[in-house]
PDB file of C-alpha atoms and ligand atoms in Angstrom:
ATOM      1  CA  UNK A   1    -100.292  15.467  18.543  1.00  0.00           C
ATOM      2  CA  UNK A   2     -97.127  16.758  19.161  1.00  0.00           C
ATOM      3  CA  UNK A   3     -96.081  17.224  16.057  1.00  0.00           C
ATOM      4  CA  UNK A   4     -99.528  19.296  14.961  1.00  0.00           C
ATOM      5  CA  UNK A   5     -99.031  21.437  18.162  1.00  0.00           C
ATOM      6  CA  UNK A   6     -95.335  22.407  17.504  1.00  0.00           C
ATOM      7  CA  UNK A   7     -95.615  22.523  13.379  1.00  0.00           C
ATOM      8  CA  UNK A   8     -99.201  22.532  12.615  1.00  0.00           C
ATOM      9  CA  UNK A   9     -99.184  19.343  10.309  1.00  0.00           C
ATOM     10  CA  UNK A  10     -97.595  15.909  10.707  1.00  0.00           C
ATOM     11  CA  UNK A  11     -97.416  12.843   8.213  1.00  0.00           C
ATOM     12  CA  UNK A  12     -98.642   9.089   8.666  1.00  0.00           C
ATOM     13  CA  UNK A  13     -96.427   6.747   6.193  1.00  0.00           C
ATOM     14  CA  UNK A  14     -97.925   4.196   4.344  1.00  0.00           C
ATOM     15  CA  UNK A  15    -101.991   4.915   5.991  1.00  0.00           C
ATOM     16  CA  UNK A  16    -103.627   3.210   2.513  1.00  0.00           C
ATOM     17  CA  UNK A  17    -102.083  -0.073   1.004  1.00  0.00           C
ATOM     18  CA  UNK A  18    -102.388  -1.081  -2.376  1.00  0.00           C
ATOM     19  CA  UNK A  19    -105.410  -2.449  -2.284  1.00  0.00           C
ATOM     20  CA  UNK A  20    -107.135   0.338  -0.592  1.00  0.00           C
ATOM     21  CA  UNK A  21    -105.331   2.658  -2.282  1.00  0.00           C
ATOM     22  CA  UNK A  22    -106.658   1.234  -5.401  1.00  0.00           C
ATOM     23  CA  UNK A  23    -110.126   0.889  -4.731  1.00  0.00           C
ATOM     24  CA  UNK A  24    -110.420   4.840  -3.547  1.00  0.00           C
ATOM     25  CA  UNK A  25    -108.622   5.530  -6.639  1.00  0.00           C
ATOM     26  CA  UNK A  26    -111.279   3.807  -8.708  1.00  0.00           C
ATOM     27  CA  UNK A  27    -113.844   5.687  -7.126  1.00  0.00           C
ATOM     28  CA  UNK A  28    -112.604   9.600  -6.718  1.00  0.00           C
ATOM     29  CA  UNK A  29    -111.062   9.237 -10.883  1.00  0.00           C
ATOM     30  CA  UNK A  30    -115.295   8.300 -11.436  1.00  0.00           C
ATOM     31  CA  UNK A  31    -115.746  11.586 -10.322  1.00  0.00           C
ATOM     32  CA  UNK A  32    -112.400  13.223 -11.934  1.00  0.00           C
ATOM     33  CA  UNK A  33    -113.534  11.773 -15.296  1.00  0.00           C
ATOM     34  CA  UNK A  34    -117.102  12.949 -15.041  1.00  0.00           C
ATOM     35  CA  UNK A  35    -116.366  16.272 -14.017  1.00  0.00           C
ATOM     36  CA  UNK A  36    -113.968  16.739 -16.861  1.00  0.00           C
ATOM     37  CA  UNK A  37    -116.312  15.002 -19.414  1.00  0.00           C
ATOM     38  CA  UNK A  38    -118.862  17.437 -18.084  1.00  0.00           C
ATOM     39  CA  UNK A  39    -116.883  20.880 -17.965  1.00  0.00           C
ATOM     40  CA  UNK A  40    -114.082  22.778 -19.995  1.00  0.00           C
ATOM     41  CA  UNK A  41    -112.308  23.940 -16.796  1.00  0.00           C
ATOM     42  CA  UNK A  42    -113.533  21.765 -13.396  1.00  0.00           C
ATOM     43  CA  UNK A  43    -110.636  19.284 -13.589  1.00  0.00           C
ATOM     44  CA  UNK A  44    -108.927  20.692 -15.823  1.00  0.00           C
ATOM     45  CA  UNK A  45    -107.554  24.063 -14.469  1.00  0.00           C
ATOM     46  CA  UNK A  46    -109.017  24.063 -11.112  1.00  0.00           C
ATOM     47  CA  UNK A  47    -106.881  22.784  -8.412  1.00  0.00           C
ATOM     48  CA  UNK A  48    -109.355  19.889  -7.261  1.00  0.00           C
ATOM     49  CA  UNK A  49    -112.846  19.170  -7.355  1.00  0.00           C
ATOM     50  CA  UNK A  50    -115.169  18.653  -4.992  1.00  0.00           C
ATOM     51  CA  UNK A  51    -115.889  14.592  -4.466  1.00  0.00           C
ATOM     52  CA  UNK A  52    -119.175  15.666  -2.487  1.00  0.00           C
ATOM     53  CA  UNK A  53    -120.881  17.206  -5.493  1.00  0.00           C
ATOM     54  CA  UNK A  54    -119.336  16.232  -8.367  1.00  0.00           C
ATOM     55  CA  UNK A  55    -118.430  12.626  -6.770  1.00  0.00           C
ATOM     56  CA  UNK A  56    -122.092  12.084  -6.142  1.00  0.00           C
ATOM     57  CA  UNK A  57    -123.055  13.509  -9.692  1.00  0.00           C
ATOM     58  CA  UNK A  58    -121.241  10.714 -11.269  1.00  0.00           C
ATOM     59  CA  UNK A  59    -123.795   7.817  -9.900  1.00  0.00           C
ATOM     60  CA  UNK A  60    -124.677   6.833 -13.293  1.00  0.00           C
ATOM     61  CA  UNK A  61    -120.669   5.626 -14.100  1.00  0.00           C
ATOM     62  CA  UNK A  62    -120.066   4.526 -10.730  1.00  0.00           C
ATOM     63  CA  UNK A  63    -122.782   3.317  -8.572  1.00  0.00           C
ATOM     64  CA  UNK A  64    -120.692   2.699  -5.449  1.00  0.00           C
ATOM     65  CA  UNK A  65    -118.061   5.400  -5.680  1.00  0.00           C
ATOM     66  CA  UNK A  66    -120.023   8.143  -3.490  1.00  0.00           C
ATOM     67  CA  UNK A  67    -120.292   5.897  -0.810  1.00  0.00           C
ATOM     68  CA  UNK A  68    -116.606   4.833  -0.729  1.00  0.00           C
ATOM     69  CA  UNK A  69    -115.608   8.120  -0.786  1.00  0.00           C
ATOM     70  CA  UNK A  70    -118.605   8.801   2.068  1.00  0.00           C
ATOM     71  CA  UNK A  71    -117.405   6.239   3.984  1.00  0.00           C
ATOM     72  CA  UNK A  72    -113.729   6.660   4.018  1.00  0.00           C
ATOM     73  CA  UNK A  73    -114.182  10.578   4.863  1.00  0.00           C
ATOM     74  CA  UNK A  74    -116.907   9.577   8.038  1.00  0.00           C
ATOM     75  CA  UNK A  75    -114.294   6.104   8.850  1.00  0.00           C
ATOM     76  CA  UNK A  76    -113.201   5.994  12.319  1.00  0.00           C
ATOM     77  CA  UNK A  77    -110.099   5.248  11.312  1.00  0.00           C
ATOM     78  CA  UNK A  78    -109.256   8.650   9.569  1.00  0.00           C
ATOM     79  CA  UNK A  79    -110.999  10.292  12.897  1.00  0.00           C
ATOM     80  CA  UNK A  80    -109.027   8.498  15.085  1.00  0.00           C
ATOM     81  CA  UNK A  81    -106.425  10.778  13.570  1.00  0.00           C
ATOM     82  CA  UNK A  82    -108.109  13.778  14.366  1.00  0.00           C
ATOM     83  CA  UNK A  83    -108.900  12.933  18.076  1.00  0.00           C
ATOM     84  CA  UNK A  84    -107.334  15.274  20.669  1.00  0.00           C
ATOM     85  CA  UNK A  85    -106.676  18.332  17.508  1.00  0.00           C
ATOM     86  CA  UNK A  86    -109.454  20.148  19.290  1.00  0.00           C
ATOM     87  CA  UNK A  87    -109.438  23.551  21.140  1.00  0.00           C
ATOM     88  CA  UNK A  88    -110.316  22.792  24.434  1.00  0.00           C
ATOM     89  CA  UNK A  89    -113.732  25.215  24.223  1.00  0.00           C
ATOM     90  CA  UNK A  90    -114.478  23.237  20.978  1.00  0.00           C
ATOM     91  CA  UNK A  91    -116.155  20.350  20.544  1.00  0.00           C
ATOM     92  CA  UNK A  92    -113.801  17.007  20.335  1.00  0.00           C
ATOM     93  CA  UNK A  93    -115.927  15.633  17.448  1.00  0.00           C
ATOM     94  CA  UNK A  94    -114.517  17.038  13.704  1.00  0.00           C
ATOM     95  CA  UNK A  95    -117.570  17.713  11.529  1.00  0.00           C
ATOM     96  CA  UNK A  96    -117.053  17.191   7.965  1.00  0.00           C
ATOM     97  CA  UNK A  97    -117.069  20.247   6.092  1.00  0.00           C
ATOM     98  CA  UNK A  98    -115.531  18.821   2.580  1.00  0.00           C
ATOM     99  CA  UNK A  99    -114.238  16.729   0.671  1.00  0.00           C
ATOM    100  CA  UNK A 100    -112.048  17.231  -2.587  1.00  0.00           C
ATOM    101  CA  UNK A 101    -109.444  15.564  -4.984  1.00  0.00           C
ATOM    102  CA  UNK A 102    -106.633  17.165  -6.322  1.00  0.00           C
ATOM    103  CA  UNK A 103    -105.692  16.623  -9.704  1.00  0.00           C
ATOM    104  CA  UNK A 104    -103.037  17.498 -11.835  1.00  0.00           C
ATOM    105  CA  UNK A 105    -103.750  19.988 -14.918  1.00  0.00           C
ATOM    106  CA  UNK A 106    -104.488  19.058 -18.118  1.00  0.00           C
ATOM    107  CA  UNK A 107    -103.516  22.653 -19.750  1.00  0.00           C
ATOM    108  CA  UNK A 108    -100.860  25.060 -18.236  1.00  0.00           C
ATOM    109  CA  UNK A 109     -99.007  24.680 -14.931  1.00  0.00           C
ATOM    110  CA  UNK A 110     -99.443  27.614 -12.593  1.00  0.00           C
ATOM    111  CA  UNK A 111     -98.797  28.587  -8.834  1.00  0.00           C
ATOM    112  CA  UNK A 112    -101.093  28.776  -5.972  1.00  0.00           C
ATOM    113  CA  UNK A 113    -101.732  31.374  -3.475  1.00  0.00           C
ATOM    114  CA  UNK A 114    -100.023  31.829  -0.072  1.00  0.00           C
ATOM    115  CA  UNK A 115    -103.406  31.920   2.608  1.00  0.00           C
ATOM    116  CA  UNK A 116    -104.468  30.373   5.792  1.00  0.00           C
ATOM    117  CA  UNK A 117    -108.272  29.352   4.847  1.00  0.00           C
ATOM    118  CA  UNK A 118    -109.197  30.928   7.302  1.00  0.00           C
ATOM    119  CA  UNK A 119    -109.231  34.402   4.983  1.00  0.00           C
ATOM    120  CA  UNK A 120    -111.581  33.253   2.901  1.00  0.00           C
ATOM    121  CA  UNK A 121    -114.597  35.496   2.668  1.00  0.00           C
ATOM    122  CA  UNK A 122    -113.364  37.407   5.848  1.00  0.00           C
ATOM    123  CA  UNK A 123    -111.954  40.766   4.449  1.00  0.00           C
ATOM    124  CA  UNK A 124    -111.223  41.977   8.120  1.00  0.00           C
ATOM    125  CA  UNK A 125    -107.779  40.894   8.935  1.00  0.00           C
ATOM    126  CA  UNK A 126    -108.384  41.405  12.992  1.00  0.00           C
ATOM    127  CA  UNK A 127    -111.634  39.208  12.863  1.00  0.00           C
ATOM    128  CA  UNK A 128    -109.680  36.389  11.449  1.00  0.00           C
ATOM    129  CA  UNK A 129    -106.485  36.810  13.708  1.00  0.00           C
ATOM    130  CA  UNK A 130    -109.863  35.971  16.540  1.00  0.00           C
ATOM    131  CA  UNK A 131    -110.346  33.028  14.494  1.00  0.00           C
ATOM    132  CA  UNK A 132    -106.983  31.874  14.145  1.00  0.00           C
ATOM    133  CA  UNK A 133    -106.722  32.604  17.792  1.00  0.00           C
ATOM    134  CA  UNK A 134    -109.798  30.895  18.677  1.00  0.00           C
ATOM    135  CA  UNK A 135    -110.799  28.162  16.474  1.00  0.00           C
ATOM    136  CA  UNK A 136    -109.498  24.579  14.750  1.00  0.00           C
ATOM    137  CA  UNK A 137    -110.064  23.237  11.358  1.00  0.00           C
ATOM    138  CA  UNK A 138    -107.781  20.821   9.998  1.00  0.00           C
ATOM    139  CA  UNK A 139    -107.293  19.072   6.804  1.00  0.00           C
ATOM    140  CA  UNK A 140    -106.787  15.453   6.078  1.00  0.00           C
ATOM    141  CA  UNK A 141    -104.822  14.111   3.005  1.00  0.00           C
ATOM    142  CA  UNK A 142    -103.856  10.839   1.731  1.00  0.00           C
ATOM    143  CA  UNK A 143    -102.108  10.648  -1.608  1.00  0.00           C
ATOM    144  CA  UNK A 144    -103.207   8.099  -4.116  1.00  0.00           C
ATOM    145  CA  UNK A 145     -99.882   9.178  -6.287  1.00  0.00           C
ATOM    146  CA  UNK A 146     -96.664  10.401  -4.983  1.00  0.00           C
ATOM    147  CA  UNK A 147     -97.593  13.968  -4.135  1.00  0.00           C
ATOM    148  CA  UNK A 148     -95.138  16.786  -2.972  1.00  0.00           C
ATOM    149  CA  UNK A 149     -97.133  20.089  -4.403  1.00  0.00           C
ATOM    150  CA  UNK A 150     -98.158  21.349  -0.673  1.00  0.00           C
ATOM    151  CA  UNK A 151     -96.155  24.095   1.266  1.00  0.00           C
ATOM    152  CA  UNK A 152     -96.925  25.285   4.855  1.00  0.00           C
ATOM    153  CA  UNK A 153     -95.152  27.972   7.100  1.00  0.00           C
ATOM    154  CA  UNK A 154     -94.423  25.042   9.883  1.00  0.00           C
ATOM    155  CA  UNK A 155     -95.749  26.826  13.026  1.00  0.00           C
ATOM    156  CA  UNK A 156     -98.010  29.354  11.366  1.00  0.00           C
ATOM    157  CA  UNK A 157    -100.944  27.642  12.921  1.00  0.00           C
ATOM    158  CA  UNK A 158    -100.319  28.382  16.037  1.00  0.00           C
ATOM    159  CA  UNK A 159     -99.169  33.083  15.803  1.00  0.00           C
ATOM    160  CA  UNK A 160    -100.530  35.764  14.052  1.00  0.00           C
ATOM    161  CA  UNK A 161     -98.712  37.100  10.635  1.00  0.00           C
ATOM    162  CA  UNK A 162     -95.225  38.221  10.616  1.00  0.00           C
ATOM    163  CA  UNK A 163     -95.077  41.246   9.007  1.00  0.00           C
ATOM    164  CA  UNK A 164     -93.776  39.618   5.640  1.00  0.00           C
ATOM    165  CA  UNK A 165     -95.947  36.917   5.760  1.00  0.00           C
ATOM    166  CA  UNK A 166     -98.914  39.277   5.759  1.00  0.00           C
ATOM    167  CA  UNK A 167     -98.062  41.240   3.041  1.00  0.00           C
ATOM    168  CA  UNK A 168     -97.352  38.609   0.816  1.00  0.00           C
ATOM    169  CA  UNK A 169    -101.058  36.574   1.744  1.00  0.00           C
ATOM    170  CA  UNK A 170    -103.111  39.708   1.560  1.00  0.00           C
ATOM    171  CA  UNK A 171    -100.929  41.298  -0.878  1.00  0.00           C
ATOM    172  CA  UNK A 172    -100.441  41.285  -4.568  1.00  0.00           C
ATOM    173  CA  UNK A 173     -97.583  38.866  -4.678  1.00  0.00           C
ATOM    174  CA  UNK A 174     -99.280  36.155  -3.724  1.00  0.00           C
ATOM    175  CA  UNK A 175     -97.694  33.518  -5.370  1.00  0.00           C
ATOM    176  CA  UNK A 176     -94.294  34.463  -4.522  1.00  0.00           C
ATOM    177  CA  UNK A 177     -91.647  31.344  -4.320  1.00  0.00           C
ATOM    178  CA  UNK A 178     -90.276  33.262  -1.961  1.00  0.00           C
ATOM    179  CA  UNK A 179     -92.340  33.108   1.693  1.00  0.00           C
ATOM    180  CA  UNK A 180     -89.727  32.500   4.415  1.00  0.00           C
ATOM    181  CA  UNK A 181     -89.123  28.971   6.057  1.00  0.00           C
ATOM    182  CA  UNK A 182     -91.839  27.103   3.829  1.00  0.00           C
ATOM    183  CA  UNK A 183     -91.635  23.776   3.783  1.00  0.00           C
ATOM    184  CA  UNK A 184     -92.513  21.072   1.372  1.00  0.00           C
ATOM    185  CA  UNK A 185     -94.560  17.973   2.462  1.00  0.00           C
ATOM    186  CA  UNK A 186     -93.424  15.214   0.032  1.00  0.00           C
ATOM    187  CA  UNK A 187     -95.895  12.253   0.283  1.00  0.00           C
ATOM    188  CA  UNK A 188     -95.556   8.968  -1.148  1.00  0.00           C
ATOM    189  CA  UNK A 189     -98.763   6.756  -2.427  1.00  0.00           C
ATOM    190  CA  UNK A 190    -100.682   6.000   0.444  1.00  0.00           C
ATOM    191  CA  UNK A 191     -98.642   8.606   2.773  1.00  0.00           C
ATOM    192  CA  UNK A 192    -101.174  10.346   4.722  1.00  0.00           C
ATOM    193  CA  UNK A 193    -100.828  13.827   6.358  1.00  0.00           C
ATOM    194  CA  UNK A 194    -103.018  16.362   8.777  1.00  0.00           C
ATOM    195  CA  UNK A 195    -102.357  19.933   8.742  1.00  0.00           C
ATOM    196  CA  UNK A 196    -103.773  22.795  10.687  1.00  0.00           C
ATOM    197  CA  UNK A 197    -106.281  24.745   7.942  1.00  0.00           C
ATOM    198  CA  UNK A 198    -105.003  28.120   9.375  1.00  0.00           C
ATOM    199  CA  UNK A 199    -101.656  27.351   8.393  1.00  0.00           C
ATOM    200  CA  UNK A 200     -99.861  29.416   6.478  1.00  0.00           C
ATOM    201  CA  UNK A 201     -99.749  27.078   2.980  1.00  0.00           C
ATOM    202  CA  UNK A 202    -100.334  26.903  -0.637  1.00  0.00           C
ATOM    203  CA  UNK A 203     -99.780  24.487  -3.870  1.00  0.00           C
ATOM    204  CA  UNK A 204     -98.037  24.954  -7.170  1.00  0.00           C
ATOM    205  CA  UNK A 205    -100.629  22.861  -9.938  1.00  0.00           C
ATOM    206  CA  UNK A 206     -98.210  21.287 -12.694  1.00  0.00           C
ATOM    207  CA  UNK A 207     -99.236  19.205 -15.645  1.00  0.00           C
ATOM    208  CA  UNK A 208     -97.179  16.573 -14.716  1.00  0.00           C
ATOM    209  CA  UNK A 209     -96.877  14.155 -12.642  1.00  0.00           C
ATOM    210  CA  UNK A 210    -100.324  12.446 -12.085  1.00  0.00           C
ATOM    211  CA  UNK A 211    -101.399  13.745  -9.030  1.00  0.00           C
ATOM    212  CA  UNK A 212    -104.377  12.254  -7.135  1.00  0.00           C
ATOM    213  CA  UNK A 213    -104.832  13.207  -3.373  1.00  0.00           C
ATOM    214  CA  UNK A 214    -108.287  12.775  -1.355  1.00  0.00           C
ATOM    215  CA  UNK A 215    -108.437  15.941   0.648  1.00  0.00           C
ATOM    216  CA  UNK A 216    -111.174  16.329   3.627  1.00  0.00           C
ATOM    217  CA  UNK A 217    -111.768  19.321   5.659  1.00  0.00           C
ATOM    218  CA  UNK A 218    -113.079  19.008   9.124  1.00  0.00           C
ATOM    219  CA  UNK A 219    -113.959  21.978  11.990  1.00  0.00           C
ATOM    220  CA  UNK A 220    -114.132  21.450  15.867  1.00  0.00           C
ATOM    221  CA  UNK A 221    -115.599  25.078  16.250  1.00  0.00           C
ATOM    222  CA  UNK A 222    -119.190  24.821  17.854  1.00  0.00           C
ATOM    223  CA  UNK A 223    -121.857  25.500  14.660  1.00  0.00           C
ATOM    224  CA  UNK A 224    -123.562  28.973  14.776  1.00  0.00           C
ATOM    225  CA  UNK A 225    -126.801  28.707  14.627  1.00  0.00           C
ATOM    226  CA  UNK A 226    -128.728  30.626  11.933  1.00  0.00           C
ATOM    227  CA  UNK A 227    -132.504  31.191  11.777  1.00  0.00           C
ATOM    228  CA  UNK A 228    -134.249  32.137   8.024  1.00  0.00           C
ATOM    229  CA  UNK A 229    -135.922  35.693   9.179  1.00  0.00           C
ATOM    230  CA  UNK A 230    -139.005  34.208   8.712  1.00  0.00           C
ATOM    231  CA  UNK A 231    -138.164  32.263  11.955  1.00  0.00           C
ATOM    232  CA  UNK A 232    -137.517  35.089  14.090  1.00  0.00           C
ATOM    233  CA  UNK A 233    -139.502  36.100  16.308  1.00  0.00           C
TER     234      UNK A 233
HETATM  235  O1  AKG B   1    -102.649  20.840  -1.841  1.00  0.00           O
HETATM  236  C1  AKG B   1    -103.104  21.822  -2.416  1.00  0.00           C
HETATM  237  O2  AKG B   1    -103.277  21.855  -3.618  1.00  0.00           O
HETATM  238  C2  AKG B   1    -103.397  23.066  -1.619  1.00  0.00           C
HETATM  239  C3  AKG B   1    -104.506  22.883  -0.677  1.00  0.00           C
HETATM  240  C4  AKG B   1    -105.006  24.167  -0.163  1.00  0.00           C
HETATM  241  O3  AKG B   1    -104.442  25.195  -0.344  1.00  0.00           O
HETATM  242  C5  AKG B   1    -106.209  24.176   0.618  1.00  0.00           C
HETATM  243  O4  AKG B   1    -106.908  23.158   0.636  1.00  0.00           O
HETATM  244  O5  AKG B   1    -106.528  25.206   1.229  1.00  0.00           O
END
């Protein structure tokens, strides 16, 4: 907890063994190989697909391989991880908002964005500085292969945007090498790591090595509740 306060992401060595390692494996490349029999560019060129939807499209290969995935994503175990992350107006319990696996690509390497997720479809860079500010979502990893294609801003979690920083996230050099003090998280097979969503972070996709991470998103932030119009009264 430390660690996530000070740097907004810390690592848990060897989480998965072999065996468990091998038996997610099985399951999340069911959903890897469907998706890419399926489609000319999800996993392929996208950086990951979604283990949710496509994992629970691929039934007919893999019977059993949405619930692993289910499972391991909902497992105490990984939420034990996650206990104490929270805000302290949030709620303590991490709702599962995702759940992907990142691939490598099978057709031209290419470099990710800088962003804190938090931008996405919020064009208003004040109202998300009130979400950095205000809220928690956090990420949880484990790497099936060795995996070092993640960089975070360590610390980014927890400010606003240096001046640089913003004009390289919101900017038009987006995928500059160059973002000061990034950091690389090297995993190993069956590292696990947690990092702060809002974090300042990105990945470079490469053809090569394999790479095979489960990725699950969780939020603490109470759900807004939305009524259909037709509800309102
Ligand atoms: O590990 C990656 O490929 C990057 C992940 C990422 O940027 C994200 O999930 O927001």
């Amino acid at each position: 907890m430390d660690a996530f306060r000070a740097h907004g992401f810390f690592v848990v060595r060897a989480f998965l063994d072999v065996a468990e390692r091998a038996e997610l494996r099985r399951a999340c490349d069911a959903a890897l190989l469907h998706a890419r029999a399926h489609s000319l560019e999800t996993g392929h060129s996208t950086p990951r697909i979604s283990l949710l939807t496509d994992g629970a499209t691929c039934a007919e290969d893999d019977p059993g391989a949405f619930e692993r995935i289910a499972v391991f994503v909902g497992s105490g175990r990984v939420c034990e991880l996650l206990a104490g992350l929270s805000r302290p107006r949030e709620e303590e319990t991490p709702r599962l908002k995702d759940a992907h696996y990142y691939h490598e690509q099978t057709r031209r390497d290419w470099d990710g964005d800088w962003h804190r997720d938090s931008q996405f479809g919020q064009p208003d860079p004040e109202i998300e500085r009130a979400v950095v500010a205000t809220t928690t979502a956090v990420h949880f990893r484990v790497a099936l292969e060795d995996d070092d294609r993640l960089e975070i801003v360590p610390g980014s979690h927890a400010r606003w945007d240096t001046a640089d920083e913003l004009r390289i996230r919101r900017g038009a050099d987006r995928t500059t090498p160059d973002m000061p003090n990034a950091a690389r998280v090297a995993l190993r097979a069956g590292d696990a790591c947690v990092f702060h969503a809002w974090s300042i972070h990105r990945a470079t996709y490469r053809r090569a090595p394999v790479r095979r991470t489960i990725d699950a998103l969780y939020a603490f932030a109470r759900p807004a509740v939305r009524r259909w119009p037709s509800q309102a009264t």
